mmCIF file of C-alpha atoms in Angstrom:
data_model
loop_
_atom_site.group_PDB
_atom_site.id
_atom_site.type_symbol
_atom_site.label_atom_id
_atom_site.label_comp_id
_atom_site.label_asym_id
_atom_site.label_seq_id
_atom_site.Cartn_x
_atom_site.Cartn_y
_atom_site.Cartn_z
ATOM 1 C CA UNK A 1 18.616 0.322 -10.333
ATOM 2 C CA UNK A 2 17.066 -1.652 -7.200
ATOM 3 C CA UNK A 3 17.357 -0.166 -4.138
ATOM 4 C CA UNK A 4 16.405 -2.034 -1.321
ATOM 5 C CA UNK A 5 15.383 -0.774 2.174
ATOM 6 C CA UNK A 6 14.782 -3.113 5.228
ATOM 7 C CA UNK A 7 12.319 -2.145 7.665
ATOM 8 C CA UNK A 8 14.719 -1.269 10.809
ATOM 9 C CA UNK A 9 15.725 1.729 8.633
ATOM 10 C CA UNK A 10 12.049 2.896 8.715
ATOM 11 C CA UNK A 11 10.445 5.092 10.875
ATOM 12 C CA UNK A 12 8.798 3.286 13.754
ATOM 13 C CA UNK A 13 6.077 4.415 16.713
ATOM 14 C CA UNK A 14 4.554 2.730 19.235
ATOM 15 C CA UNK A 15 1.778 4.612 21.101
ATOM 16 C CA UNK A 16 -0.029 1.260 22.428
ATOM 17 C CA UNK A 17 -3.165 1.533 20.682
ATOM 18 C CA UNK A 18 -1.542 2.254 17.733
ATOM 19 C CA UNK A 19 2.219 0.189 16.297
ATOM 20 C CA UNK A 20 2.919 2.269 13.120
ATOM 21 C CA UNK A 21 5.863 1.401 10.528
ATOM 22 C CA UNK A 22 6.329 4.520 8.299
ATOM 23 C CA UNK A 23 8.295 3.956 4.602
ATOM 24 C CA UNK A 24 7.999 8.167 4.270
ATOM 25 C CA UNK A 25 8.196 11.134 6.795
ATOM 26 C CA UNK A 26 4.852 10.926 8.827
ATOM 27 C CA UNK A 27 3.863 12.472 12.014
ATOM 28 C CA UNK A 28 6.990 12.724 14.440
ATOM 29 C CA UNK A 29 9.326 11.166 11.841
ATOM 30 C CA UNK A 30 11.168 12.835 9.195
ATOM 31 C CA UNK A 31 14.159 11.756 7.117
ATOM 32 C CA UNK A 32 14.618 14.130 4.337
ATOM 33 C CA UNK A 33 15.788 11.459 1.729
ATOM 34 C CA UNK A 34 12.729 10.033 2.132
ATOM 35 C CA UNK A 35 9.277 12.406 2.321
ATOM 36 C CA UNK A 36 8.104 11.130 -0.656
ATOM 37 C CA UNK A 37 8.852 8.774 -4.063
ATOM 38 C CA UNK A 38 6.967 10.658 -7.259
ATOM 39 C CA UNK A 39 3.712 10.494 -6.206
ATOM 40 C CA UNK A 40 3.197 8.055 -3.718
ATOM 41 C CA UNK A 41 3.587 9.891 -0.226
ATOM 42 C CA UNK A 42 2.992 7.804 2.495
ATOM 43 C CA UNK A 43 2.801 3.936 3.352
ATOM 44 C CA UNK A 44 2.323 2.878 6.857
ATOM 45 C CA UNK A 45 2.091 -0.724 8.168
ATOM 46 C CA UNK A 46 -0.647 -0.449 10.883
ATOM 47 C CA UNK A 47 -1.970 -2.575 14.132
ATOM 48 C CA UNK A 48 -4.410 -0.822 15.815
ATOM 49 C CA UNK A 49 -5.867 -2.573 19.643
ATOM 50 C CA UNK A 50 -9.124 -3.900 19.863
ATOM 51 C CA UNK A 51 -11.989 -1.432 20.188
ATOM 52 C CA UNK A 52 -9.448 1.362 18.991
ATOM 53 C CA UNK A 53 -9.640 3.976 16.396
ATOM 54 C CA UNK A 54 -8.210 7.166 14.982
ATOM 55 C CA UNK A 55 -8.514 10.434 15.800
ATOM 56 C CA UNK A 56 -11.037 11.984 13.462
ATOM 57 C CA UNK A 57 -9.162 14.657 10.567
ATOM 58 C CA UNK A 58 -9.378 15.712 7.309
ATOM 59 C CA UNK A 59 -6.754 15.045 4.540
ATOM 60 C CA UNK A 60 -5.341 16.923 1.647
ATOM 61 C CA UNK A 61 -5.939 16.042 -1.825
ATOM 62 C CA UNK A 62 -4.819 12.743 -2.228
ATOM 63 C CA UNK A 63 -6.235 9.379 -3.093
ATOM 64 C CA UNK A 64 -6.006 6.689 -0.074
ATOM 65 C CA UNK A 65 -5.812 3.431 -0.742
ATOM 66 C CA UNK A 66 -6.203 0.998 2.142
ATOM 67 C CA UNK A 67 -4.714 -2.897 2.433
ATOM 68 C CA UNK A 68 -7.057 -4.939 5.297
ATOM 69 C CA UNK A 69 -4.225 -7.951 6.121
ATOM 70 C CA UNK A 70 -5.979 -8.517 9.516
ATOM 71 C CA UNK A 71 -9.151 -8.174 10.881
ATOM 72 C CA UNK A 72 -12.229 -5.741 9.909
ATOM 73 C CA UNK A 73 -12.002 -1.786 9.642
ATOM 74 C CA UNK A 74 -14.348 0.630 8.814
ATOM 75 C CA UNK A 75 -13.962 4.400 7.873
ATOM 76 C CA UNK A 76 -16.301 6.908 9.859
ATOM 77 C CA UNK A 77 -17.458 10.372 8.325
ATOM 78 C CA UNK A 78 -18.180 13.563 10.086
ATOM 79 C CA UNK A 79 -21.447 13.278 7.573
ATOM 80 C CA UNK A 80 -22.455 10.011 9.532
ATOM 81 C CA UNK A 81 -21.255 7.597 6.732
ATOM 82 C CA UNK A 82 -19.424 4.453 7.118
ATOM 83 C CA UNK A 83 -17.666 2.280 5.205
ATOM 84 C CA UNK A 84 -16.719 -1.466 6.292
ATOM 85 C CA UNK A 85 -13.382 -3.236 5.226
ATOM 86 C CA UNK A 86 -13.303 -6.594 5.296
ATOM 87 C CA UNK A 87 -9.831 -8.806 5.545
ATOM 88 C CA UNK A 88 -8.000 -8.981 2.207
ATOM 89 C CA UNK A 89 -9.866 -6.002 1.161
ATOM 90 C CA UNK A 90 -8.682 -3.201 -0.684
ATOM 91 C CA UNK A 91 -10.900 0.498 -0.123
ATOM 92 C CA UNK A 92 -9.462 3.509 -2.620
ATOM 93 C CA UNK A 93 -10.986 6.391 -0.758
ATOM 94 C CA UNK A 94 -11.109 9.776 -2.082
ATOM 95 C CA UNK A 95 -11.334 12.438 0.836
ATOM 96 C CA UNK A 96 -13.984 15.287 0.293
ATOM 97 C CA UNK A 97 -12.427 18.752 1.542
ATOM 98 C CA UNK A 98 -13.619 19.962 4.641
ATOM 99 C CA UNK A 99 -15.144 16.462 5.505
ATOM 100 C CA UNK A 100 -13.202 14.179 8.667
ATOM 101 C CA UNK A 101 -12.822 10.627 8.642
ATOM 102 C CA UNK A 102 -11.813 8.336 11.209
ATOM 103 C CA UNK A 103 -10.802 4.778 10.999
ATOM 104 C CA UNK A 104 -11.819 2.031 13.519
ATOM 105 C CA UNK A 105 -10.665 -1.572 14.442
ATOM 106 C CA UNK A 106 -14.229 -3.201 14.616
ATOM 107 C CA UNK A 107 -13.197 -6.066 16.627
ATOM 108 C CA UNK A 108 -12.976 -6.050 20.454
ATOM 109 C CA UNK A 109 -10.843 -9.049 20.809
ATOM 110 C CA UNK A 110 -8.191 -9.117 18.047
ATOM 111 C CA UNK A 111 -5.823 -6.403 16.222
ATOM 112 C CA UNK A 112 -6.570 -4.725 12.894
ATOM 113 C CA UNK A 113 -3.631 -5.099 10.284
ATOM 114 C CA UNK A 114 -3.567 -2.837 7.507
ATOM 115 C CA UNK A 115 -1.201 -1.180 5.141
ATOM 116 C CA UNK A 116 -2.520 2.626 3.789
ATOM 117 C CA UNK A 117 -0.996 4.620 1.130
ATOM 118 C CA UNK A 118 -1.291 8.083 0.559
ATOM 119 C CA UNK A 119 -1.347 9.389 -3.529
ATOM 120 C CA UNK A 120 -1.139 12.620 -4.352
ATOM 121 C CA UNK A 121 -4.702 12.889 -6.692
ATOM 122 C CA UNK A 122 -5.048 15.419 -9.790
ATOM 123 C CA UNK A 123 -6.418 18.418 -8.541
ATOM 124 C CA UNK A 124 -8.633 18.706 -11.281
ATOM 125 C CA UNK A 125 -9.929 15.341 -10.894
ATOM 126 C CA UNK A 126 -13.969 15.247 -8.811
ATOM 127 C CA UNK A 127 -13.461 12.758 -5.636
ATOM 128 C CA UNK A 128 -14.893 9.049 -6.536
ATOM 129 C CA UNK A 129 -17.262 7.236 -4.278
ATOM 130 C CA UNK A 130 -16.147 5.340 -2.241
ATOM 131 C CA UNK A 131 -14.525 1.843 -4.571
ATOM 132 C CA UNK A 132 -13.704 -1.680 -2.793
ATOM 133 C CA UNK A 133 -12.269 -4.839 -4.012
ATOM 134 C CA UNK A 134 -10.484 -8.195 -3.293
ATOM 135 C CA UNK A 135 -6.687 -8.045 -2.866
ATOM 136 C CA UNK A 136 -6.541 -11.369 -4.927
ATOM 137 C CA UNK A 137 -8.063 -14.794 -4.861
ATOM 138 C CA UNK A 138 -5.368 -16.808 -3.208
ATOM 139 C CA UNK A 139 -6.942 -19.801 -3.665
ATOM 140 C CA UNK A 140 -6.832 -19.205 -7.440
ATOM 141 C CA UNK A 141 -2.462 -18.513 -7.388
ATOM 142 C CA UNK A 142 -3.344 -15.303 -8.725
ATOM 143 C CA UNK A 143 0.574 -14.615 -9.520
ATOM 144 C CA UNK A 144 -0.555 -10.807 -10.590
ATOM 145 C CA UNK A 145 -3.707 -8.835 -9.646
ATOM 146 C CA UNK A 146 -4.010 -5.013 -11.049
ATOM 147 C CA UNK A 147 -5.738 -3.545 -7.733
ATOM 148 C CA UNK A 148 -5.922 -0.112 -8.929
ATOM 149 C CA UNK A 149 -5.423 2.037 -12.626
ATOM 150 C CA UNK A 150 -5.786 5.649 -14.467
ATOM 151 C CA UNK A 151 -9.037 4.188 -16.301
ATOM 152 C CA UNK A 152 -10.310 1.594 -13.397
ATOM 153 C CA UNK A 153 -10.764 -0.708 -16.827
ATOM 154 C CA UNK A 154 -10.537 -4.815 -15.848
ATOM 155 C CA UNK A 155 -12.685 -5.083 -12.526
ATOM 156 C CA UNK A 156 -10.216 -2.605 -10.726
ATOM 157 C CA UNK A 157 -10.376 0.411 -9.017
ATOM 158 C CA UNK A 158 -10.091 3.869 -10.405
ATOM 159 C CA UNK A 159 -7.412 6.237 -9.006
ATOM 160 C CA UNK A 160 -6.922 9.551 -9.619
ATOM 161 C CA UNK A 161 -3.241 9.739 -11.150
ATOM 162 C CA UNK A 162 -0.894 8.269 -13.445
ATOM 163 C CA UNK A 163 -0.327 5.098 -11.367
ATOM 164 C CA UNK A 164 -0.656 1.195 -11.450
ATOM 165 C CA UNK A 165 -1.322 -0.504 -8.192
ATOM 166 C CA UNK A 166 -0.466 -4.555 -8.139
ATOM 167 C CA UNK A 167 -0.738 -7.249 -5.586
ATOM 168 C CA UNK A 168 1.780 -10.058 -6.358
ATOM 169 C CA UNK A 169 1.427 -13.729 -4.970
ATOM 170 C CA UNK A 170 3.938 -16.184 -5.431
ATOM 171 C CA UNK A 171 4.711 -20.042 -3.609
ATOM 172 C CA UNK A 172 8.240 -20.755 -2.772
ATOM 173 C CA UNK A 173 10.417 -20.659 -5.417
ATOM 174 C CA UNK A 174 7.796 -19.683 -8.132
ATOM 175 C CA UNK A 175 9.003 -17.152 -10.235
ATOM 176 C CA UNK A 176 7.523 -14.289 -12.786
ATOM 177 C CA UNK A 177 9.320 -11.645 -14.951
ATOM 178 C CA UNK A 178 7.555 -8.384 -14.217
ATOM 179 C CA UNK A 179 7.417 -5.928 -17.090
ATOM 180 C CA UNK A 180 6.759 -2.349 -15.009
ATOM 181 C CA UNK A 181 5.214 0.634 -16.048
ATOM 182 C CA UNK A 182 6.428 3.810 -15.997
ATOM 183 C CA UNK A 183 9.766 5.609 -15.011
ATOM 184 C CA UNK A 184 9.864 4.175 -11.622
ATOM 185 C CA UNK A 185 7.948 1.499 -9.498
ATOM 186 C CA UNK A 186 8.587 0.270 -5.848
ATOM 187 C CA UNK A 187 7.805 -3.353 -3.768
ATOM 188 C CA UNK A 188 6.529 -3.830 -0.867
ATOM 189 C CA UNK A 189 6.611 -7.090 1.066
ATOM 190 C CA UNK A 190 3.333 -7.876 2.977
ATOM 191 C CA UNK A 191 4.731 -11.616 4.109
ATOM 192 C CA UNK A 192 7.577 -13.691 2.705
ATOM 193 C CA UNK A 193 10.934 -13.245 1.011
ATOM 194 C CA UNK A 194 11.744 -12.483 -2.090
ATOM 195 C CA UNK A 195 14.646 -11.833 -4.852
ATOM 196 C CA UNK A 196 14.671 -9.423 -7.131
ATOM 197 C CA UNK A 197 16.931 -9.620 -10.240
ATOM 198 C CA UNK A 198 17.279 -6.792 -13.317
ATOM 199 C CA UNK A 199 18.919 -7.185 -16.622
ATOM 200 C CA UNK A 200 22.307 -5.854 -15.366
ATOM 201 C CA UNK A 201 22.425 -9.174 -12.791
ATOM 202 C CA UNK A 202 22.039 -6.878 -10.119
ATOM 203 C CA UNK A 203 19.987 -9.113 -6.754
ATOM 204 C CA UNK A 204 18.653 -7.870 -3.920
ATOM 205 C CA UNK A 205 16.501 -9.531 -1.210
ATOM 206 C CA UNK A 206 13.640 -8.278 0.800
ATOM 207 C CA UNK A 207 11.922 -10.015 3.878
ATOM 208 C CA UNK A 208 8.152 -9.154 5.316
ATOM 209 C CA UNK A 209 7.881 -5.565 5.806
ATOM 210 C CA UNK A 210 11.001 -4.310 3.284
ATOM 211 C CA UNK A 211 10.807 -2.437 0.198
ATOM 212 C CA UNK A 212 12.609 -1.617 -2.999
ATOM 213 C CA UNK A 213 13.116 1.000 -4.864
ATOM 214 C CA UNK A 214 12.756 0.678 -8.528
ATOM 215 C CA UNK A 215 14.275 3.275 -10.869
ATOM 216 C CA UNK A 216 14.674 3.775 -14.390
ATOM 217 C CA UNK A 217 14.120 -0.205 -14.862
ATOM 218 C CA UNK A 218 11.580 -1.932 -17.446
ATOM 219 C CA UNK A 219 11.436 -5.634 -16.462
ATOM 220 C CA UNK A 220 12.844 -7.082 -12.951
ATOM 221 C CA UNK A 221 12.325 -10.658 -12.290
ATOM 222 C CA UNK A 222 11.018 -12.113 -8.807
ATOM 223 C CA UNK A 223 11.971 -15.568 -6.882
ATOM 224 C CA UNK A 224 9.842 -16.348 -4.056
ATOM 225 C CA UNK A 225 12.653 -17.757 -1.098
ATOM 226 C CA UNK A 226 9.180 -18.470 0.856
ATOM 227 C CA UNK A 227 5.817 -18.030 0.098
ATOM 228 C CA UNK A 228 5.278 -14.565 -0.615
ATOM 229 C CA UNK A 229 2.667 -11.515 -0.858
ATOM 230 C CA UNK A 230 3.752 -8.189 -2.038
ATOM 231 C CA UNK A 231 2.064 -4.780 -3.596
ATOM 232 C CA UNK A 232 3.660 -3.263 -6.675
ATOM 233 C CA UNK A 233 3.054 0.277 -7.407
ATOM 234 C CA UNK A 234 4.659 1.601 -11.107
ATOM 235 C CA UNK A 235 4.656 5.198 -11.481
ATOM 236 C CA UNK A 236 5.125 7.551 -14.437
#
């Protein structure tokens, strides 16, 4: 089944530092249907001002897994760490308990773009270090890139649950068959359009900033409408 959702039917905030698109129930907004999907609890789209940052906190026990589209970021520690992002970065960051982190747009001219996840980690899993890598290398037509993995094998970064993190790139009207892991797996559309197409014939389209839900389906095949950039996430 493919359920698409556009992004008007997220939840939005605009605090002027801070624009915030929210896929899951975050901060002031809550929709019941959707506080969660398996494991994967939150996924903001973020532009944070020049010069700005966010209020320092600590987090539960998750994994967080953070998507530089824009601009340069970097994580602060109440320890006196830090941690610089670079554009077309991606940082999986594994919050020690009773330890705060901020995050901070670096650049006093221009607005930091970034997507962050939220995964709910094994509990009996020890936090990582700190792990970093390239989104993709465009310039290659990377069609498929495995970000992030149970056993970090293949140059990619080691998560702490059963989960499969992707970044997809695709030129107008290239196309790839996608064979997903998993019960269920979701889409996320950084920039471009895209359709989406299961054995059953069922289509669905999503623009820049939609998603889809993926349930109970093995392969789904993509058509880029426009050039297009996307994250896949499979979970079991």
């Amino acid at each position: 089944m493919i359920i698409p959702r556009i992004q008007k039917q997220c939840g939005h905030a605009d605090f002027g530092w801070l624009q915030a698109q929210y896929t899951f129930s975050f901060g002031h907004y809550f929709d019941p249907d959707f506080t969660h999907y398996g494991a994967l609890r939150v996924l903001n789209r973020e532009t944070i001002a020049p010069k700005a940052a966010c209020q320092a906190k600590t987090y539960p026990n998750i994994n967080i897994i953070n998507f530089i589209l824009q601009r340069d970021a970097e994580f602060h520690d109440s320890e006196g760490n830090r941690i610089h992002q670079s554009e077309n970065e991606c940082l999986l960051l594994s919050p020690i308990p009773h330890i705060s982190y901020s995050e901070h747009n670096v650049s006093h001219e221009k607005p930091l773009i970034q997507l962050q996840l939220w995964i709910n980690a094994y509990v009996e899993y020890f936090c990582h270090p700190p792990q970093k890598r390239k989104l993709a290398n465009l310039a290659n037509n990377d069609a498929l890139t495995l970000l992030a993995s149970p056993n970090g094998s293949e140059n990619n970064l080691k998560i702490r649950q059963q989960i499969w993190i992707s970044h997809i790139y695709l030129k107008t009207e290239q196309s790839m068959t996608l064979s997903l892991k998993g019960k269920n797996s979701y889409l996320y559309s950084i920039t471009g359009i895209v359709k989406l197409a299961n054995n059953n014939h069922k289509i669905a389209y999503i623009h820049c900033s939609d998603n889809a839900f993926l349930m109970q389906e093995q392969k789904v095949k993509l058509t880029a409408q426009t050039d297009f950039r996307g994250i896949l996430i499979c979970l079991n």
